[in-house]
């Protein structure tokens, strides 16, 4: 059996001592780095708070300034709506918790009041228009981004509020305000209706999407009878003998 001599044992002890020294130094450096990072974050938070407080009025009233401020926060990984308290730092520093809550209530108001005609599906641009009209001039201008952020804040309510992208990139965005999901076939129908001003019929799905007639009829009937997201026109066409379905969420409204 091979045994270490005195020199070998001494070298082993020196190696162990060096390792312990490196471990201690690493721990000290890690603590120093963490302390420095905390100090920098505190300084940054204080600076951001001063900036936000100084420009509070512009953030509340000017949508372009508000968007730029949100982009600045997002670029450095800060969410002004998140925080340890309900309403977060946004409410604490800017007093915008009430503003955000008020916007959320107005969104719900518009979605609920228009639900009888659109079945709980409304185009985002139309929602912004109706909410802006409800707010009036005194409420300040709002953007689609403001509405989307408020809709995200409504998710914990479990009422099904969600922003949907219809038609892929460059398509239209719609807001669902009912607790049920749209399947893939219904999304195709919505995208097709958005291209045609809200109108769609079975032939468009059969010829344009190569669906079987039973599939086209089934999804349209589901949207009509079960979901209530479309209307049926049984006097469509030049001779008034056709059948077409109109989806209010994809139509343009003047009121």
Coordinates of C-alpha atoms in Angstrom, one line a residue:
X1 CA 0.0 0.0 0.0
X2 CA 1.4 3.4 -1.0
X3 CA 1.7 5.9 1.7
X4 CA 2.2 9.7 1.4
X5 CA 5.4 11.1 2.8
X6 CA 5.7 14.3 4.8
X7 CA 6.2 16.4 1.7
X8 CA 3.0 15.0 0.1
X9 CA 0.9 15.6 3.2
X10 CA 2.2 19.2 3.5
X11 CA 1.3 19.8 -0.2
X12 CA -2.2 18.4 0.4
X13 CA -2.7 20.6 3.4
X14 CA -1.5 23.7 1.5
X15 CA -3.9 22.9 -1.4
X16 CA -6.8 22.5 1.1
X17 CA -5.9 25.8 2.8
X18 CA -5.8 27.5 -0.6
X19 CA -9.2 26.1 -1.5
X20 CA -10.7 27.4 1.7
X21 CA -9.1 30.8 1.1
X22 CA -10.5 31.0 -2.4
X23 CA -14.0 29.9 -1.1
X24 CA -13.9 32.6 1.5
X25 CA -12.8 35.2 -1.0
X26 CA -15.5 34.2 -3.4
X27 CA -18.1 34.5 -0.7
X28 CA -16.9 38.0 0.2
X29 CA -16.9 39.1 -3.4
X30 CA -20.4 37.7 -4.0
X31 CA -21.7 39.5 -0.9
X32 CA -20.0 42.7 -2.0
X33 CA -21.5 42.4 -5.5
X34 CA -25.0 41.8 -4.1
X35 CA -24.7 44.8 -1.8
X36 CA -23.5 46.9 -4.7
X37 CA -26.3 45.7 -6.9
X38 CA -28.9 46.5 -4.2
X39 CA -27.4 50.0 -3.8
X40 CA -27.6 50.6 -7.5
X41 CA -31.2 49.4 -7.7
X42 CA -32.1 51.7 -4.8
X43 CA -30.5 54.6 -6.6
X44 CA -32.2 53.8 -9.8
X45 CA -35.6 53.4 -8.2
X46 CA -35.2 56.7 -6.5
X47 CA -34.2 58.4 -9.8
X48 CA -37.1 56.7 -11.7
X49 CA -39.5 57.8 -9.0
X50 CA -38.3 61.4 -9.2
X51 CA -38.7 61.4 -12.9
X52 CA -42.1 59.8 -12.8
X53 CA -43.4 62.1 -10.1
X54 CA -42.1 65.2 -11.9
X55 CA -43.8 64.2 -15.1
X56 CA -46.9 62.7 -13.5
X57 CA -49.4 64.9 -15.3
X58 CA -47.8 64.2 -18.7
X59 CA -47.9 60.4 -18.1
X60 CA -51.5 60.6 -17.1
X61 CA -52.8 62.8 -19.9
X62 CA -50.4 62.3 -22.9
X63 CA -50.6 58.8 -24.4
X64 CA -47.4 59.2 -26.4
X65 CA -45.5 60.3 -23.3
X66 CA -47.1 57.4 -21.4
X67 CA -46.1 54.9 -24.1
X68 CA -42.5 56.3 -24.1
X69 CA -42.3 56.0 -20.3
X70 CA -43.6 52.4 -20.4
X71 CA -41.1 51.5 -23.2
X72 CA -38.2 53.0 -21.1
X73 CA -39.3 50.9 -18.1
X74 CA -39.6 47.7 -20.3
X75 CA -36.2 48.3 -21.8
X76 CA -34.5 48.0 -18.4
X77 CA -36.8 45.2 -17.1
X78 CA -39.0 47.3 -14.9
X79 CA -42.8 46.8 -14.9
X80 CA -44.4 50.0 -13.4
X81 CA -47.6 48.0 -12.8
X82 CA -45.9 45.4 -10.6
X83 CA -45.1 45.9 -6.9
X84 CA -45.4 44.6 -3.4
X85 CA -48.7 46.2 -2.8
X86 CA -51.9 46.0 -4.8
X87 CA -51.6 48.6 -7.6
X88 CA -47.8 48.3 -7.3
X89 CA -45.2 51.0 -7.7
X90 CA -47.3 52.7 -10.5
X91 CA -50.0 53.5 -8.0
X92 CA -47.5 54.4 -5.2
X93 CA -45.4 56.8 -7.2
X94 CA -47.8 58.2 -9.8
X95 CA -51.2 57.8 -8.3
X96 CA -52.3 56.0 -11.4
X97 CA -53.9 53.1 -9.7
X98 CA -57.3 54.8 -9.8
X99 CA -56.7 55.8 -13.4
X100 CA -56.0 52.2 -14.4
X101 CA -58.9 50.9 -12.4
X102 CA -61.3 53.5 -13.9
X103 CA -60.2 52.5 -17.4
X104 CA -60.8 48.8 -16.5
X105 CA -64.3 49.6 -15.3
X106 CA -65.0 51.5 -18.5
X107 CA -63.7 48.6 -20.7
X108 CA -66.0 46.2 -18.8
X109 CA -68.9 48.6 -19.2
X110 CA -68.5 48.9 -23.0
X111 CA -68.0 45.1 -23.4
X112 CA -71.1 44.2 -21.4
X113 CA -73.3 46.8 -23.0
X114 CA -72.3 45.7 -26.5
X115 CA -72.5 42.0 -25.8
X116 CA -76.1 41.5 -26.9
X117 CA -75.2 42.5 -30.4
X118 CA -71.7 41.0 -30.7
X119 CA -71.8 38.0 -28.4
X120 CA -68.9 39.1 -26.3
X121 CA -66.5 39.7 -29.2
X122 CA -65.5 43.2 -30.2
X123 CA -62.7 44.7 -32.4
X124 CA -60.0 46.3 -30.3
X125 CA -60.1 49.6 -32.3
X126 CA -63.8 49.7 -31.8
X127 CA -63.5 49.2 -28.1
X128 CA -60.9 52.0 -27.8
X129 CA -63.3 54.3 -29.7
X130 CA -66.3 53.5 -27.5
X131 CA -64.3 53.8 -24.3
X132 CA -62.8 57.1 -25.4
X133 CA -66.3 58.4 -26.1
X134 CA -67.4 57.2 -22.7
X135 CA -64.5 58.9 -21.0
X136 CA -65.0 62.2 -22.8
X137 CA -62.4 65.0 -23.2
X138 CA -61.9 65.2 -19.4
X139 CA -60.8 61.6 -19.2
X140 CA -57.8 62.2 -21.4
X141 CA -56.8 60.3 -24.6
X142 CA -56.2 56.6 -24.5
X143 CA -54.4 54.2 -26.9
X144 CA -54.8 50.5 -27.8
X145 CA -51.8 49.8 -25.6
X146 CA -53.6 51.3 -22.6
X147 CA -56.6 49.1 -23.2
X148 CA -54.5 46.0 -23.7
X149 CA -52.7 46.6 -20.4
X150 CA -56.0 47.1 -18.6
X151 CA -57.4 43.9 -20.1
X152 CA -54.4 42.0 -18.9
X153 CA -55.1 43.3 -15.4
X154 CA -58.7 42.0 -15.7
X155 CA -57.5 38.4 -16.1
X156 CA -57.7 37.5 -12.3
X157 CA -61.4 38.2 -12.5
X158 CA -61.8 35.0 -14.5
X159 CA -64.4 36.6 -16.8
X160 CA -62.6 35.6 -20.0
X161 CA -61.2 39.0 -21.0
X162 CA -58.5 38.4 -23.6
X163 CA -57.0 40.1 -26.7
X164 CA -57.0 37.9 -29.8
X165 CA -54.9 38.3 -33.0
X166 CA -57.2 37.5 -35.9
X167 CA -55.6 36.8 -39.3
X168 CA -52.0 36.5 -38.2
X169 CA -49.4 39.2 -38.6
X170 CA -51.0 42.4 -39.9
X171 CA -54.5 41.1 -39.0
X172 CA -57.0 42.7 -36.8
X173 CA -57.1 42.5 -33.0
X174 CA -60.3 41.6 -31.2
X175 CA -61.3 41.4 -27.5
X176 CA -63.2 38.5 -26.1
X177 CA -65.2 39.3 -22.9
X178 CA -66.8 35.9 -22.3
X179 CA -65.3 32.9 -20.5
X180 CA -65.1 30.6 -23.4
X181 CA -62.3 29.9 -25.9
X182 CA -62.6 30.2 -29.7
X183 CA -61.4 27.1 -31.6
X184 CA -59.3 27.1 -34.7
X185 CA -62.2 27.0 -37.1
X186 CA -63.9 30.0 -35.4
X187 CA -60.6 32.0 -35.7
X188 CA -60.6 31.2 -39.4
X189 CA -64.2 32.4 -39.8
X190 CA -63.3 35.6 -37.9
X191 CA -60.3 36.3 -40.1
X192 CA -62.4 35.8 -43.3
X193 CA -65.2 38.0 -42.0
X194 CA -62.7 40.7 -41.1
X195 CA -61.6 40.8 -44.8
X196 CA -65.2 41.0 -46.0
X197 CA -66.5 43.7 -43.7
X198 CA -68.1 41.2 -41.4
X199 CA -69.9 39.0 -43.9
X200 CA -69.2 35.3 -44.4
X201 CA -71.1 32.4 -45.9
X202 CA -70.7 28.7 -46.4
X203 CA -69.5 29.0 -50.0
X204 CA -66.6 31.2 -48.9
X205 CA -65.3 28.6 -46.5
X206 CA -65.9 25.7 -48.9
X207 CA -64.3 27.3 -51.9
X208 CA -61.8 29.5 -50.2
X209 CA -60.6 27.2 -47.4
X210 CA -61.5 23.9 -49.0
X211 CA -63.7 22.9 -46.1
X212 CA -66.4 20.3 -46.4
X213 CA -69.9 21.8 -46.5
X214 CA -70.8 20.0 -43.2
X215 CA -67.7 21.6 -41.5
X216 CA -68.5 25.1 -42.7
X217 CA -72.2 24.8 -41.8
X218 CA -71.4 23.4 -38.3
X219 CA -69.0 26.1 -37.2
X220 CA -71.3 28.9 -38.5
X221 CA -74.3 27.3 -36.7
X222 CA -72.2 27.0 -33.5
X223 CA -71.3 30.7 -33.7
X224 CA -74.9 31.6 -34.3
X225 CA -76.8 29.4 -31.9
X226 CA -74.4 28.6 -29.2
X227 CA -71.9 31.5 -29.0
X228 CA -74.1 34.3 -30.3
X229 CA -71.2 35.9 -32.1
X230 CA -72.9 36.2 -35.5
X231 CA -76.2 37.0 -37.1
X232 CA -78.0 35.2 -39.9
X233 CA -79.3 36.9 -43.0
X234 CA -81.7 34.6 -44.9
X235 CA -82.3 37.1 -47.6
X236 CA -78.8 37.7 -48.8
X237 CA -77.8 38.3 -52.4
X238 CA -79.4 40.1 -55.3
X239 CA -82.4 37.8 -55.4
X240 CA -82.8 37.8 -51.6
X241 CA -82.7 34.0 -51.6
X242 CA -79.2 33.4 -50.1
X243 CA -77.9 32.8 -46.6
X244 CA -75.1 34.8 -45.1
X245 CA -73.7 35.3 -41.6
X246 CA -72.7 38.6 -40.3
X247 CA -70.1 38.9 -37.5
X248 CA -70.6 42.2 -35.6
X249 CA -67.1 42.2 -34.2
X250 CA -65.8 42.5 -37.8
X251 CA -68.2 45.2 -38.8
X252 CA -67.8 48.9 -38.7
X253 CA -70.2 50.8 -36.4
X254 CA -71.0 54.5 -36.5
X255 CA -72.8 54.8 -33.1

